PDB file of C-alpha atoms in Angstrom:
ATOM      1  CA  UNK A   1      -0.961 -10.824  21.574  1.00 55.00           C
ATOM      2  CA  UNK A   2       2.853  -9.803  20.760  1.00 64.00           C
ATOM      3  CA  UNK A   3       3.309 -13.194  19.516  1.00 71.00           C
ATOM      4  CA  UNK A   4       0.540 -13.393  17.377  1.00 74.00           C
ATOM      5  CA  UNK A   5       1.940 -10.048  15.793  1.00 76.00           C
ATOM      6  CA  UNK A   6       5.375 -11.327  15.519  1.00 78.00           C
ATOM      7  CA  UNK A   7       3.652 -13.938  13.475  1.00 87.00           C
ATOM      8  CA  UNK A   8       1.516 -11.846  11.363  1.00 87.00           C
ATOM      9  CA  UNK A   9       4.432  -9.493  10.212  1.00 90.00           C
ATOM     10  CA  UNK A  10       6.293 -13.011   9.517  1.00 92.00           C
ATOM     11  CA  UNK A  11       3.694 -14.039   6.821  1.00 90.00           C
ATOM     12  CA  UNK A  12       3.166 -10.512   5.633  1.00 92.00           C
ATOM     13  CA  UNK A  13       7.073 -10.449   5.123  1.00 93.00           C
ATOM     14  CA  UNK A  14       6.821 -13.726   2.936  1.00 93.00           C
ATOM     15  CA  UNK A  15       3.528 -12.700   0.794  1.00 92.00           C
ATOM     16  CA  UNK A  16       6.100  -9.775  -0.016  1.00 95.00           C
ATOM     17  CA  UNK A  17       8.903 -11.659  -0.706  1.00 95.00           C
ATOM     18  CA  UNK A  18       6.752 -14.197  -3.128  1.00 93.00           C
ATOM     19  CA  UNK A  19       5.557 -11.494  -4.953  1.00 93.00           C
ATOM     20  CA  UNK A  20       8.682  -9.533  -5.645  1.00 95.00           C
ATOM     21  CA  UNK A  21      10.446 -13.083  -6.437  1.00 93.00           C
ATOM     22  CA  UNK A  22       7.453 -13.875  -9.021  1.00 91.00           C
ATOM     23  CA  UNK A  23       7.981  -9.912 -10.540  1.00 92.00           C
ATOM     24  CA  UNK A  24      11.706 -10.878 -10.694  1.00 93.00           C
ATOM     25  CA  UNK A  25      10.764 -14.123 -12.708  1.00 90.00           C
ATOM     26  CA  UNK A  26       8.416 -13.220 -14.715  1.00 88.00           C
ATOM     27  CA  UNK A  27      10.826 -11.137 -16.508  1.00 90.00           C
ATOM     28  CA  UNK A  28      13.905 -12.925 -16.222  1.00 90.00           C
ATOM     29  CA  UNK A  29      12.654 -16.208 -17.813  1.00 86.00           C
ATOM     30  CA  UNK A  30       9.566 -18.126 -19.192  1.00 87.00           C
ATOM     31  CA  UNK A  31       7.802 -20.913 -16.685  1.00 88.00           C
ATOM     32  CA  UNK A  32       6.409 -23.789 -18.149  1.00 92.00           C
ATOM     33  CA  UNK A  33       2.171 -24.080 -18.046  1.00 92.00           C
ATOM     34  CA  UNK A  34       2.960 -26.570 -15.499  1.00 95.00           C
ATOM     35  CA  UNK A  35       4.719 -24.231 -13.171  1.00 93.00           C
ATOM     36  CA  UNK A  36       2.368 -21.424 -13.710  1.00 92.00           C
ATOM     37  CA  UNK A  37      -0.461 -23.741 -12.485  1.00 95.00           C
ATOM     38  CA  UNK A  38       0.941 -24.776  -9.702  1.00 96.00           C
ATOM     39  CA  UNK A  39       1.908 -21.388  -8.848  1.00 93.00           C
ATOM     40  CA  UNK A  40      -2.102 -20.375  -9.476  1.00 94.00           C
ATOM     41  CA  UNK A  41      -3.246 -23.542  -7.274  1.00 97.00           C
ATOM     42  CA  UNK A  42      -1.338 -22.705  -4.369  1.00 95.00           C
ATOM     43  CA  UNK A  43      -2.247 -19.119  -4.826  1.00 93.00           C
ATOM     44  CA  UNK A  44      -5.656 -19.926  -4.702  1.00 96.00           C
ATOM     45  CA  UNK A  45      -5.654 -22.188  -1.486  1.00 96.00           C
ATOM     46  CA  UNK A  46      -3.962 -19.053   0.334  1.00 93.00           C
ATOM     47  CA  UNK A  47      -7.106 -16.885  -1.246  1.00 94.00           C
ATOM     48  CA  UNK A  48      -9.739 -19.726   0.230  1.00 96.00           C
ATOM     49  CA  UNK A  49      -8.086 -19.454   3.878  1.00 93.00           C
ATOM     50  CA  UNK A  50      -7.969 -15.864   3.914  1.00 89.00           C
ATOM     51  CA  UNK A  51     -11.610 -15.812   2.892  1.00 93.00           C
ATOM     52  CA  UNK A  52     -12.728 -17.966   5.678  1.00 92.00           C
ATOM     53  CA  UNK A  53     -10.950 -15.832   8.133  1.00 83.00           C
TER      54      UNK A  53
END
């Protein structure tokens, strides 16, 4: 069980860091439609496996 938590905070810790690294971007520079799309494909594929859960 402490492992599993260990784990859990890990990811949570990551989500956080992806989405204060993507604010960061966002206004520091322009991506390219390419970029943004793979950005909004991985995104999604997170979304699916936290929906099955």
């Amino acid at each position: 069980m402490y492992e599993q938590k260990i784990y859990r905070t890990e990811v949570l810790n990551k989500m956080d860091h992806v989405f204060e690294r993507y604010r960061y971007l966002i206004r520091s520079k322009s991506f390219k439609k390419e970029q943004i799309e793979t950005i909004d494909y991985h995104l999604t594929e997170i979304m699916k496996v936290l929906n099955d859960c």
